[in-house]
XYZ file of C-alpha atoms in Angstrom:
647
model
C 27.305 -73.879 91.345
C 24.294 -75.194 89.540
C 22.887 -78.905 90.911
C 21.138 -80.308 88.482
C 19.880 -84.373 87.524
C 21.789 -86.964 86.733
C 19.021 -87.676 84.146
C 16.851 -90.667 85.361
C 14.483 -88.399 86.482
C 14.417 -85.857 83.763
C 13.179 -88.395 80.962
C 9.303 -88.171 79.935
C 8.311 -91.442 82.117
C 7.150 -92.154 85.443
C 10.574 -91.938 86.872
C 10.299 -89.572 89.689
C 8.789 -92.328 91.824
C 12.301 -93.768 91.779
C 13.236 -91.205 94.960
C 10.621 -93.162 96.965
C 13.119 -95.973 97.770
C 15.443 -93.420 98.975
C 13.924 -94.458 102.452
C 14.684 -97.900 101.817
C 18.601 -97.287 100.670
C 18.748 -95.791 104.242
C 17.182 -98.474 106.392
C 19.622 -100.819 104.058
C 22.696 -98.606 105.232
C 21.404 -98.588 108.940
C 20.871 -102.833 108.752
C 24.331 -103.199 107.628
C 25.828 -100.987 110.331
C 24.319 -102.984 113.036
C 24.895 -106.443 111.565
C 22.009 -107.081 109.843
C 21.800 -108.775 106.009
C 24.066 -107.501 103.780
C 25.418 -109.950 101.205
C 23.940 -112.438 98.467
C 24.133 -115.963 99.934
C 26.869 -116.730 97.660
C 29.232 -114.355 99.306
C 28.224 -114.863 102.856
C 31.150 -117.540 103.787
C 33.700 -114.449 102.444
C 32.196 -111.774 103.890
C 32.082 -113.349 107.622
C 36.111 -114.349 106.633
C 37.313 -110.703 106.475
C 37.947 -107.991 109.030
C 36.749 -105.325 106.823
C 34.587 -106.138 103.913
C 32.862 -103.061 103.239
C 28.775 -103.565 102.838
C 27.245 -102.471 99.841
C 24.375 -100.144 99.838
C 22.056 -102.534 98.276
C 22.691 -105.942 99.896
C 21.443 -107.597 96.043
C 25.276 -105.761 94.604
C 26.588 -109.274 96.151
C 30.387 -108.186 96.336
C 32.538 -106.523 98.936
C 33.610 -103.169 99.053
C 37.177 -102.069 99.714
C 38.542 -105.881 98.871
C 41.462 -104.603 96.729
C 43.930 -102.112 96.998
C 43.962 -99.775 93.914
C 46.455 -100.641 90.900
C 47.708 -97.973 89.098
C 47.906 -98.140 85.203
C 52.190 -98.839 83.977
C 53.178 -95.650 82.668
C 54.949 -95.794 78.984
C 57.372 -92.560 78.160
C 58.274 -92.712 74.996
C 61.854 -91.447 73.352
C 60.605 -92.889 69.810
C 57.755 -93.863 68.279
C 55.530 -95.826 70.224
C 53.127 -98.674 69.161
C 50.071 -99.706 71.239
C 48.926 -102.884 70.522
C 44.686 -103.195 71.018
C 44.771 -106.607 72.537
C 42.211 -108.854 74.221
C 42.976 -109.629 78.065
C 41.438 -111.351 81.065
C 41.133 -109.091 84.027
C 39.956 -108.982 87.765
C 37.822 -106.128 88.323
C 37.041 -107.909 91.383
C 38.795 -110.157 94.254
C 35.444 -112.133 94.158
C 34.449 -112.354 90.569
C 36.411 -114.778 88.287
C 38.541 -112.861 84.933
C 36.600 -110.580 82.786
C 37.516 -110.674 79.270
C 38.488 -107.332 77.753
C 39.030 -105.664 74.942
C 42.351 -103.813 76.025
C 45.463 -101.130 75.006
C 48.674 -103.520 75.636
C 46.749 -105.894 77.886
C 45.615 -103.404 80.539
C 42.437 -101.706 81.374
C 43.081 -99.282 81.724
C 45.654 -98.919 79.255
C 48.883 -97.265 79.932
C 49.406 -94.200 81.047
C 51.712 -92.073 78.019
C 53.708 -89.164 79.560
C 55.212 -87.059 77.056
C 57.031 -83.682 77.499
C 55.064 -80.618 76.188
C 56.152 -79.765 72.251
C 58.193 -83.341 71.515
C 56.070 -84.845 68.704
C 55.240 -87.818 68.834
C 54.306 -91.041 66.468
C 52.005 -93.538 67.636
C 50.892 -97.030 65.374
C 47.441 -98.109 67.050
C 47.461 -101.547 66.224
C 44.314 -103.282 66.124
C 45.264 -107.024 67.298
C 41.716 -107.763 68.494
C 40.002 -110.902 67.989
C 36.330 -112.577 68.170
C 33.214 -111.002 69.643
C 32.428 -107.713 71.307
C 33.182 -109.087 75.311
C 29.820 -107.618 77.265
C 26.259 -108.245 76.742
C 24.017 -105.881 75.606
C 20.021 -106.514 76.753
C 17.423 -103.619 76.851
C 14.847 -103.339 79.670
C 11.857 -101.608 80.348
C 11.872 -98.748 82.609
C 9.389 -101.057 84.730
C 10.290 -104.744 85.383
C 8.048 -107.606 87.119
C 9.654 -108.182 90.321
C 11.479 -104.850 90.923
C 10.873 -102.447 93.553
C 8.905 -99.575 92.258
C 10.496 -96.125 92.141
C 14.393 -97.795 91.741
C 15.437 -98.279 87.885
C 16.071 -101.677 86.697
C 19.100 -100.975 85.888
C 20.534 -100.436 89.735
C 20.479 -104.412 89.717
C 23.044 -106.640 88.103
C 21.689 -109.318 85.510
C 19.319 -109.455 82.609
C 15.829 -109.264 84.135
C 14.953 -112.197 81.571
C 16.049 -110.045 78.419
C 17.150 -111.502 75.699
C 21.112 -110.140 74.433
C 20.693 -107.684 71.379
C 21.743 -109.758 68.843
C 23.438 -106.826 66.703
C 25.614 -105.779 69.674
C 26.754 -109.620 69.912
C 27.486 -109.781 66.435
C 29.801 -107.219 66.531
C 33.632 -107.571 65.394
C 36.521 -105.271 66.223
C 36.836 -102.139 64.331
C 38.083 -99.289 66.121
C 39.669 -95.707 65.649
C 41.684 -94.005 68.533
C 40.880 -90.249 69.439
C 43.361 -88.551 71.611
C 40.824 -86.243 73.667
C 42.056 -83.117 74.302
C 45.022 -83.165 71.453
C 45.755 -80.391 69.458
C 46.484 -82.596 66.176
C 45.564 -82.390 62.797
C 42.043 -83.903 61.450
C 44.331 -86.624 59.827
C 45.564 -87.482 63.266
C 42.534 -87.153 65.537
C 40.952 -90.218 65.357
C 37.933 -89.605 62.855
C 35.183 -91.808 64.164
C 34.336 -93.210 60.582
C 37.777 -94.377 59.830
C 38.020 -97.704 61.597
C 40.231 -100.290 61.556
C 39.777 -103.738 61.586
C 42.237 -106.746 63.220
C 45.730 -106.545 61.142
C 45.854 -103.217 60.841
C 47.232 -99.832 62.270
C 46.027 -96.058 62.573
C 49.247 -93.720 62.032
C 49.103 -90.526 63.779
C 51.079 -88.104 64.943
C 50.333 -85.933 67.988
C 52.263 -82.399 68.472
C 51.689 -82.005 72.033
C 52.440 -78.093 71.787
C 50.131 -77.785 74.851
C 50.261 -76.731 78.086
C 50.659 -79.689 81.034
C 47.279 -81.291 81.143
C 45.973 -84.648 81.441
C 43.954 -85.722 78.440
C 42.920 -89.255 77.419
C 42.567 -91.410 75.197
C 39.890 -93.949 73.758
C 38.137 -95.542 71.045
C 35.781 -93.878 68.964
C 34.768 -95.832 65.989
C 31.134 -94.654 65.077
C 28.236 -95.594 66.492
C 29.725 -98.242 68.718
C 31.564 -96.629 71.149
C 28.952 -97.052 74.002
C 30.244 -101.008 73.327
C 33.861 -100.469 72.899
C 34.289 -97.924 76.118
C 32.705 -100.340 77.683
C 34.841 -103.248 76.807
C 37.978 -101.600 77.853
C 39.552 -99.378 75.238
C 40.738 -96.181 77.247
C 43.721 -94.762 78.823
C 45.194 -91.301 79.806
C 47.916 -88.629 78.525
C 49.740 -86.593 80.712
C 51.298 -83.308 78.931
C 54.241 -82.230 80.735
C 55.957 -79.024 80.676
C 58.670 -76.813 82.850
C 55.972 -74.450 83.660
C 54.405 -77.525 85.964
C 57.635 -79.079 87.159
C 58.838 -75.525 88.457
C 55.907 -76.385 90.945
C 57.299 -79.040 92.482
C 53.646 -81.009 92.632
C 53.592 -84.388 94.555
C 55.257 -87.029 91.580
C 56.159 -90.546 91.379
C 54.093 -92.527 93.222
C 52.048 -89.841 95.447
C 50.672 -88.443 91.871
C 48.168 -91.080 91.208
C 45.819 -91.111 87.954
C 41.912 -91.959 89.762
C 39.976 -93.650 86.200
C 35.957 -93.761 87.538
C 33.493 -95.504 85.490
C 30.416 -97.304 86.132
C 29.648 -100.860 84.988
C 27.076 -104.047 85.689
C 27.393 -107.317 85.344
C 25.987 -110.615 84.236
C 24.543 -113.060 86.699
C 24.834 -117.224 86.255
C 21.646 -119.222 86.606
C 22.045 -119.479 90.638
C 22.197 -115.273 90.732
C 26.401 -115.210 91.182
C 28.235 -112.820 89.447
C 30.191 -114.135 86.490
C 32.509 -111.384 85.440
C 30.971 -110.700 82.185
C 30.085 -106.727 81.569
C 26.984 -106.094 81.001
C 25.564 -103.001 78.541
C 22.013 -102.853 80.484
C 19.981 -99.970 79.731
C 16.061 -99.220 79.874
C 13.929 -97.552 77.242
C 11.336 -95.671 78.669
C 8.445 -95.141 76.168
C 6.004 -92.167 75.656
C 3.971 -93.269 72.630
C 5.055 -92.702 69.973
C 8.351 -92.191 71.379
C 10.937 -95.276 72.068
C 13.688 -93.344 74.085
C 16.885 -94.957 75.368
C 17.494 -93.888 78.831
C 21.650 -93.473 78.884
C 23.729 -96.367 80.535
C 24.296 -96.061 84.431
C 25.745 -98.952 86.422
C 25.853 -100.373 89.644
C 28.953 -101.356 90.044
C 31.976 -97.663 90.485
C 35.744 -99.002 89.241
C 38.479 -96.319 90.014
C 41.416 -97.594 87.705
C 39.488 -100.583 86.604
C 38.908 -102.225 90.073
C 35.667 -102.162 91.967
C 35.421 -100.439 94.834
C 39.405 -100.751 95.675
C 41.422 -98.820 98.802
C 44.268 -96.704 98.405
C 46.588 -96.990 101.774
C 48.245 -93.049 101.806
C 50.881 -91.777 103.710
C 49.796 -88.408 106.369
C 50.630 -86.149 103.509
C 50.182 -84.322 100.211
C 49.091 -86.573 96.748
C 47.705 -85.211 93.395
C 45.124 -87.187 91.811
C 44.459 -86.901 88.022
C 40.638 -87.639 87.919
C 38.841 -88.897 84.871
C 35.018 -89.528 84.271
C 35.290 -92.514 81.830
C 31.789 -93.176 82.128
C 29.208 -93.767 79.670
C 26.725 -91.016 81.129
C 26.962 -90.706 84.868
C 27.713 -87.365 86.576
C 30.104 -87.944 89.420
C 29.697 -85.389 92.434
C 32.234 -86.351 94.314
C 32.745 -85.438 98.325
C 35.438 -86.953 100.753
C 34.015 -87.850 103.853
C 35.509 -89.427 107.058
C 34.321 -92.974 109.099
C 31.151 -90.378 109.988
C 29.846 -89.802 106.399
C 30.880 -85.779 107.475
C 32.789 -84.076 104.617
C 36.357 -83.672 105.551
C 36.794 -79.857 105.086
C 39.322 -78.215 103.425
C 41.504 -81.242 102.502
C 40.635 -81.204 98.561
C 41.984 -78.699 96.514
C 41.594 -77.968 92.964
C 44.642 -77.033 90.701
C 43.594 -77.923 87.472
C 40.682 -78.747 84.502
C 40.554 -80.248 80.979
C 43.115 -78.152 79.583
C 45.989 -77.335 81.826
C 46.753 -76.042 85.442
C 44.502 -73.173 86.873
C 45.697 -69.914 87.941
C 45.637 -70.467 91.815
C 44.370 -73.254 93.744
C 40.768 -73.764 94.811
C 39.268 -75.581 98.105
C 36.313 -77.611 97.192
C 34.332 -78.974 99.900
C 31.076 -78.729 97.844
C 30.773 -81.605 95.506
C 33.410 -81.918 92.894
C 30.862 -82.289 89.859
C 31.972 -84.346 86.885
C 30.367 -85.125 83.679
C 30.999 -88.213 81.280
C 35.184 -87.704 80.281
C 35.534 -83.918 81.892
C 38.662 -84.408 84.252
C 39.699 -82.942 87.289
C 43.951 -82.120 88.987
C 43.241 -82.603 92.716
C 45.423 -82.069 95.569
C 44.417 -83.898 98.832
C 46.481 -83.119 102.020
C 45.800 -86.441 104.677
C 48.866 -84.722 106.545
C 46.120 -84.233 109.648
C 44.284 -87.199 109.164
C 46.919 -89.694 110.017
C 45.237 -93.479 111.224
C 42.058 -92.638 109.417
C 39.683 -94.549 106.983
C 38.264 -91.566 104.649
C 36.091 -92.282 101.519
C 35.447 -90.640 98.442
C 31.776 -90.780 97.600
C 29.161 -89.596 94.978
C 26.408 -87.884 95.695
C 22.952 -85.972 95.155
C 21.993 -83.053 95.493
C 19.004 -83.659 98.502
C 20.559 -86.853 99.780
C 23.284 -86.526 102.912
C 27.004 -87.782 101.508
C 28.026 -91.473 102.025
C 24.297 -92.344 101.731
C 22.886 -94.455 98.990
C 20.024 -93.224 96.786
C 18.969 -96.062 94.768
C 16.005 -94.181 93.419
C 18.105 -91.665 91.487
C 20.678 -94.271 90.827
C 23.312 -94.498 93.183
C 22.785 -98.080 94.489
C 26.278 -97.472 96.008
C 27.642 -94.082 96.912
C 31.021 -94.829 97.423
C 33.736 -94.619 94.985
C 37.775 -95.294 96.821
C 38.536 -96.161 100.222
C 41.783 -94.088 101.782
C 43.730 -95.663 104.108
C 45.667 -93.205 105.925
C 49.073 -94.177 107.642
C 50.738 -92.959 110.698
C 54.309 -92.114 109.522
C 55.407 -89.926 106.533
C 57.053 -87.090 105.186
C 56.247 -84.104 103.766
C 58.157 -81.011 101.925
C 55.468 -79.651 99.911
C 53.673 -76.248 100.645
C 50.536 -75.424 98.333
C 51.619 -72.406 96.252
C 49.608 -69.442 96.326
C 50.297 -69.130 92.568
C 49.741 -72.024 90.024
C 50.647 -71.588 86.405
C 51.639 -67.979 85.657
C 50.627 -68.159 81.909
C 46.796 -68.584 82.842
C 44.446 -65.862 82.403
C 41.030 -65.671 83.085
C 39.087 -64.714 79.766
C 36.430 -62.060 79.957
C 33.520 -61.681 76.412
C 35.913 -58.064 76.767
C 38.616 -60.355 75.162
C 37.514 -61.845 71.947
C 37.999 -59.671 68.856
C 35.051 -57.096 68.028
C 33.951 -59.221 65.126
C 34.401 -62.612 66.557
C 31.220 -65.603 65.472
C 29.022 -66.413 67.920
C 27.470 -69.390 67.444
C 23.782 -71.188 69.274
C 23.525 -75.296 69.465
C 20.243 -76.552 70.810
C 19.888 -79.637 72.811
C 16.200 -81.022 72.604
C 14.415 -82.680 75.161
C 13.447 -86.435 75.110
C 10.345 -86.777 73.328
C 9.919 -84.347 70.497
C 10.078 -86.915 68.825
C 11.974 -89.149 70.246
C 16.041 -89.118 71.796
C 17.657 -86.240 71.994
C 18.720 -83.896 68.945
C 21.388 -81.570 68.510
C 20.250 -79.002 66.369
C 22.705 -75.737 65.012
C 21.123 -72.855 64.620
C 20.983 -69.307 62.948
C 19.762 -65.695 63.711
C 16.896 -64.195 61.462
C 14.344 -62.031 61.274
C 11.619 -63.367 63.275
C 9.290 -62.049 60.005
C 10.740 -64.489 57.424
C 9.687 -67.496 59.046
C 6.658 -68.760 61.148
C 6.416 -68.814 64.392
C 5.995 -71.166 66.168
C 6.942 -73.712 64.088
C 9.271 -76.345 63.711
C 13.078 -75.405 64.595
C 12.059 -71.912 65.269
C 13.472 -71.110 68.462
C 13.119 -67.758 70.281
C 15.252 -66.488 73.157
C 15.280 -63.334 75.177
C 18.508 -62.580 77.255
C 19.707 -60.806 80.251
C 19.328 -57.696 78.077
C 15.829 -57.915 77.087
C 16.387 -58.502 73.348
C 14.373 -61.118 71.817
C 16.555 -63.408 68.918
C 14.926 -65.388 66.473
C 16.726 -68.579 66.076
C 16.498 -71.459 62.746
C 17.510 -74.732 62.689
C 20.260 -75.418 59.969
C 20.638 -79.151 60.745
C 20.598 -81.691 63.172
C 21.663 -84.925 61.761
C 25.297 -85.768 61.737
C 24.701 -86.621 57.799
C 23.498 -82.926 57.426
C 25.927 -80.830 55.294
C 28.475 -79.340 57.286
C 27.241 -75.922 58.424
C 30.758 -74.307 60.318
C 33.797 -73.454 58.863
C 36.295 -72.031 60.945
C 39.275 -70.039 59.671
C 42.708 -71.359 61.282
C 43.719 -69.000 64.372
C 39.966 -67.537 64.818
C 38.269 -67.188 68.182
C 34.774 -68.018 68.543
C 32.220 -68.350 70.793
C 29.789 -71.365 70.713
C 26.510 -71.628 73.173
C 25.077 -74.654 74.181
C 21.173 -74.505 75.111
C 19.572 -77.026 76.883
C 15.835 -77.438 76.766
C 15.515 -80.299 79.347
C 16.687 -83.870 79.705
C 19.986 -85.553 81.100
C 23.178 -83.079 81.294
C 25.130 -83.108 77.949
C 28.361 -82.968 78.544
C 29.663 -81.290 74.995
C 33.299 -81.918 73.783
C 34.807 -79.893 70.862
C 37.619 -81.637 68.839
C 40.822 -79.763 68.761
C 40.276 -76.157 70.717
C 40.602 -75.824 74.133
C 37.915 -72.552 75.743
C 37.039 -71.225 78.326
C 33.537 -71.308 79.809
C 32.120 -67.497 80.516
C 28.803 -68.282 81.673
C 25.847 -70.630 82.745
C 22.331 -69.073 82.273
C 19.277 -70.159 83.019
C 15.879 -69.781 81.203
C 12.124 -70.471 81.441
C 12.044 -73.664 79.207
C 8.167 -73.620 79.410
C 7.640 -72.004 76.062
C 9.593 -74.738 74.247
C 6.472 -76.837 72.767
C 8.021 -80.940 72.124
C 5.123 -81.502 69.849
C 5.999 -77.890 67.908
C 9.181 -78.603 67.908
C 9.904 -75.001 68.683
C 8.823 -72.214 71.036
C 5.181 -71.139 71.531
C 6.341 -67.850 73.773
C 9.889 -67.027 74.271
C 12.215 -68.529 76.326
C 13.172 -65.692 78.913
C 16.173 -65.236 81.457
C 15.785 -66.079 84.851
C 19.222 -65.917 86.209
C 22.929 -66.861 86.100
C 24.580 -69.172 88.657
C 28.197 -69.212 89.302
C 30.968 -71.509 87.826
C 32.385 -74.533 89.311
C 36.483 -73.688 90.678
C 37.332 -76.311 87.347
C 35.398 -74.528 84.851
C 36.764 -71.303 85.127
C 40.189 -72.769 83.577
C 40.618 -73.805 80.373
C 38.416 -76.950 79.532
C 37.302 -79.075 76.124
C 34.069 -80.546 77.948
C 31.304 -78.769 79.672
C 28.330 -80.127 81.320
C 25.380 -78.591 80.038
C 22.857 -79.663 82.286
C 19.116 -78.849 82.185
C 17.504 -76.861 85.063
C 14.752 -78.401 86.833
C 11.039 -77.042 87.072
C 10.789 -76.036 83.603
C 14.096 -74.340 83.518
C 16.689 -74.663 80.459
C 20.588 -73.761 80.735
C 22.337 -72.077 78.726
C 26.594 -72.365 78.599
C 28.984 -70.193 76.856
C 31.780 -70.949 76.033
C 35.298 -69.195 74.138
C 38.026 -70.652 72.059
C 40.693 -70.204 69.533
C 40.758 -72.611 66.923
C 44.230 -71.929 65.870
C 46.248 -75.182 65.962
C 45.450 -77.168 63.282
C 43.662 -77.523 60.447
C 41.343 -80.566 59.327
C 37.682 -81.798 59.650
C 36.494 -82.458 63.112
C 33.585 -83.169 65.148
C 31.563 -81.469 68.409
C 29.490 -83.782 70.092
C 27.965 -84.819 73.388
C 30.221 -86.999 75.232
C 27.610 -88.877 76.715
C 27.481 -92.816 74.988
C 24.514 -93.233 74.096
C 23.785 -89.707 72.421
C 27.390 -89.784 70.902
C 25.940 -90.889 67.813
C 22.680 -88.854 67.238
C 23.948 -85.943 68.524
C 27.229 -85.602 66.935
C 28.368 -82.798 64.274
C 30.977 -81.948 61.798
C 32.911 -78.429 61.504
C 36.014 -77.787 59.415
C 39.032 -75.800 60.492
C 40.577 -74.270 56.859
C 43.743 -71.977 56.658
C 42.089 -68.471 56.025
C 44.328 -67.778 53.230
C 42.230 -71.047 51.687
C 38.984 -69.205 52.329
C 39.834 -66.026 50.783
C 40.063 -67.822 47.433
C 36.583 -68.546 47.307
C 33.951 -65.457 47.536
C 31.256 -66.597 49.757
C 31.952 -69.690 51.026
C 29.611 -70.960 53.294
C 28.632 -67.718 54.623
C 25.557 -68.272 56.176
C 27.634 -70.125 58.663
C 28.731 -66.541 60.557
C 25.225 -65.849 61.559
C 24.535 -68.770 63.612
């Protein structure tokens, strides 16, 4: 398991000062435990009225934890087509904050759950019934702010630290387009980001579901905007069922529970009270001549669009279906009892992106989540009966159930259990999951399958980001070092010479993929937050992480002065060894890159797609195009795009 940053601290400022205040998140924690000041005037009269309030980590958070129980999303099974009306709603995210206008799928946030039965097509009209102004404000900070603590980000506090709203954001009308993540459709149906639609009309598509039993998702993802229109409210999940799954006889019905996490902030009135409104509030940290936009993380954790809620249990087995809806944050998530000690044994992984594992997993290391990877738990509170348990985010370096404010986590914890006395139970964990898993092995894929390399730059050279794809050549036919001249050399001592192709999204498209190929793409990481990289369409299978000395990688170059060389190759998480279409691609820390490779066959559909990192605010620099042709197409044309086979 590689533990890597979250990304405040990996950015080219004066960041790392934020883990001072780590100190101070504690003495908060130990004040609130013994009585001491823990809520925002405004709030004080509630708090003293209730048993149990819960005390935020921060006491400036203002609101309550564990106020309301968790709701769970109405689920919709279609026999027919279905149409899902985009609709705006008032909702509580809060017991204590007044409705929050939304931007919703049939008036919920999040939207309905759709269960469909693996291999029954069907028909879906998006209808885009959305009226007047994007619902959250957008303001921009400074890494540094006049009356902050130093060494905690801004952006830990709710409100607008005196900026001014971005006055593109707030002109913004609706116009949306609706990916299924994770489908196996055709590039007509998947939700191209360009193709929006604007209030009246409806996006037709039609989703095979000839995939195993996963949980996949769905959610807007009109370009560019999508930070905004997450954000405002437009997601929901897809649960793929099949026979395979139901001859397990998994907790159903109302102990299998979908768990939606994201992050938010909010707005603050003129006397510092919350007012509902959701607030976009990022800092751009600046190293001249760079202006770099440090990706969204909130204050505020909503599990099924409620902040901070409970979940009363019964002593017994339930199957969560966890999402990371966030914009950027990496949830590592740990369930700990009244004592912040990690419960042991209790969670249980059966499941990833793509479909059931193989065999179960126990997890009492964090459960480590990027921005919309997903996670099938199985918790057994059969021996915890009468206890209060907690699932919490964490650091690596910081004990669980503790806030870290300088990295962040103003408030570790995510869902309150409440665990009853009486229940019963008939389920037994199988030793055996799903028996049409297999583990892939490189000794798989066909002799001559592509291999592909995508670099992810560091912040700062020149500015956010890049995503750049790259080819093999001889390192004597270009100059080196030089600009998008990348060298690596691997486990086996061979040093590769690597070009950049492109890096834009408006760059020509570089990859063409014959219908039913395997390939193999790697992701390289030359420092900055974790990218989280989703691939339209295929489904693969992660082989390896690999770290490298990222020292030679020059920002100012743009390329490598020495070669990056391997330093070693740390194991795989329990759900990313099964079949996934995210992985976190984090970047080591003291001058350490990581390298991911990953394995799929693109042999569903055909159509023009996109890869991209999944996290917001890179979604729409660091996004790129490949086409998936029938290979019968191909052969008509001598040639075509062959470069594409040596990247």
């Amino acid at each position: 398991m590689t533990e890597t940053s979250d990304g405040f601290d990996d950015y080219p400022t004066d960041l790392s000062r934020r883990r001072l205040l780590f100190g101070v998140g504690a003495a908060v924690a130990g004040a609130t435990a013994l009585g001491g000041t823990v809520l925002g005037p405004a709030l004080v009269g509630e708090r003293e009225a209730r048993a149990d309030p819960g005390v935020p980590g921060m006491p400036e958070l203002l609101l309550p934890k564990f106020a309301d129980a968790l709701p769970i999303p109405p689920v919709l099974r279609p026999r027919g087509d279905l149409t899902v009306r985009m609709r705006v709603a008032n909702v509580k995210l809060h017991a204590h904050l007044p409705p929050t206008p939304l931007w919703t799928y049939d008036g919920h946030f999040p939207g309905p759950t759709i269960e469909v039965q693996r291999g029954r097509r069907l028909r879906v009209a998006w209808t885009n019934e959305l009226s007047g102004p994007l619902p959250i404000v957008a303001v921009e900070i400074p890494d540094t702010v006049p009356g902050r603590p130093p060494g905690v980000p801004p952006t830990n506090y709710p409100g607008r630290d005196g900026a001014t709203p971005l006055a593109a954001v707030a002109g913004l009308t609706p116009w949306t387009a609706v990916h299924v993540h994770g489908a196996h459709s055709g590039g007509g149906q998947d939700g191209w980001a360009e193709n929006g639609l604007s209030p009246g009309e409806s996006q037709l598509s039609e989703y095979s579901n000839d995939q195993p039993a996963t949980a996949l998702w769905y959610h807007d993802h009109a370009m560019h905007i999508s930070r905004f229109t997450l954000m405002s409210g437009l997601l929901g999940m897809y649960l793929i069922r099949d026979d395979e799954e139901s001859a397990l006889r998994l907790p159903r019905g109302k102990y299998e529970v979908p768990l939606v996490l994201c992050d938010r902030n909010l707005d603050l009135d003129a006397a510092g009270k919350p007012t509902g409104a959701l607030l976009h509030k990022i800092s751009i940290a600046r190293t001249e001549p760079a202006r770099i936009v440090v990706p969204f993380a909130g204050p505020y954790t909503l599990v099924n669009g409620v902040i901070w809620p409970y979940f009363e249990v019964e002593p017994r087995w339930y199957r969560f279906r966890v999402l990371n809806a966030s914009n950027a944050r990496v949830f590592r998530l740990v369930l700990v009892d009244e004592n912040n000690v990690v419960v042991p044994g209790a969670l249980k992984v059966i499941g990833s992106d793509g479909g059931l594992l193989g065999a179960p997993s126990t997890v009492d290391e964090p459960l480590i989540l990027s921005s919309s990877e997903r996670a099938d738990i199985l918790i057994d509170f059969g021996a915890l009966a009468g206890r209060r348990l907690r699932l919490v985010n964490t650091r690596p370096g910081t004990a669980p159930g503790l806030p870290d404010p300088g990295n962040g986590i103003a408030e570790p914890d995510v869902l309150q259990f409440r665990v009853g006395r009486r229940g019963h139970d008939d389920f037994r964990l199988p030793a055996k999951l799903a028996p049409s898993f297999t583990r892939l092995t490189p000794a798989d894929l066909p002799p001559d399958v592509t291999r592909r390399l995508v670099v992810l730059t560091p912040p700062g050279s020149p500015g956010d980001p890049e995503m750049w794809e790259m080819t093999e050549v001889d390192p004597a036919e270009v100059t080196i070092p030089g600009d998008g001249i990348v060298q690596l050399r691997g486990a086996d001592g061979k040093l590769r010479t690597y070009r950049r192709m492109s890096a834009g999204y408006q760059d020509a498209t570089m990859y063409t993929v014959p219908r039913d190929a395997w390939e193999e793409w790697s992701f390289l990481n030359l420092g900055g937050p974790p990218h989280p990289m989703h691939i339209h369409l295929v489904r693969f299978q992660a082989f390896r992480r690999e770290l490298f000395d990222a020292r030679g990688f020059d920002v100012r170059i743009r390329g490598t002065k020495t070669p990056l060389t391997f330093l070693s190759q740390p194991e795989l998480e329990a759900h990313e060894t099964g079949w996934k279409d995210v992985i976190r691609v984090a970047s080591g820390q003291d001058g350490k890159a990581e390298l991911v490779t990953v394995a799929g066959r693109f042999g569903h559909a055909t159509g023009r797609y996109v890869y991209h990192c999944h996290l917001l605010e890179h979604e729409h620099a660091m996004m790129r195009p490949f086409v998936v042709t029938p290979p019968e197409v191909l052969a008509l044309v001598s040639g075509l795009d062959e470069g594409h086979h040596h990247g």
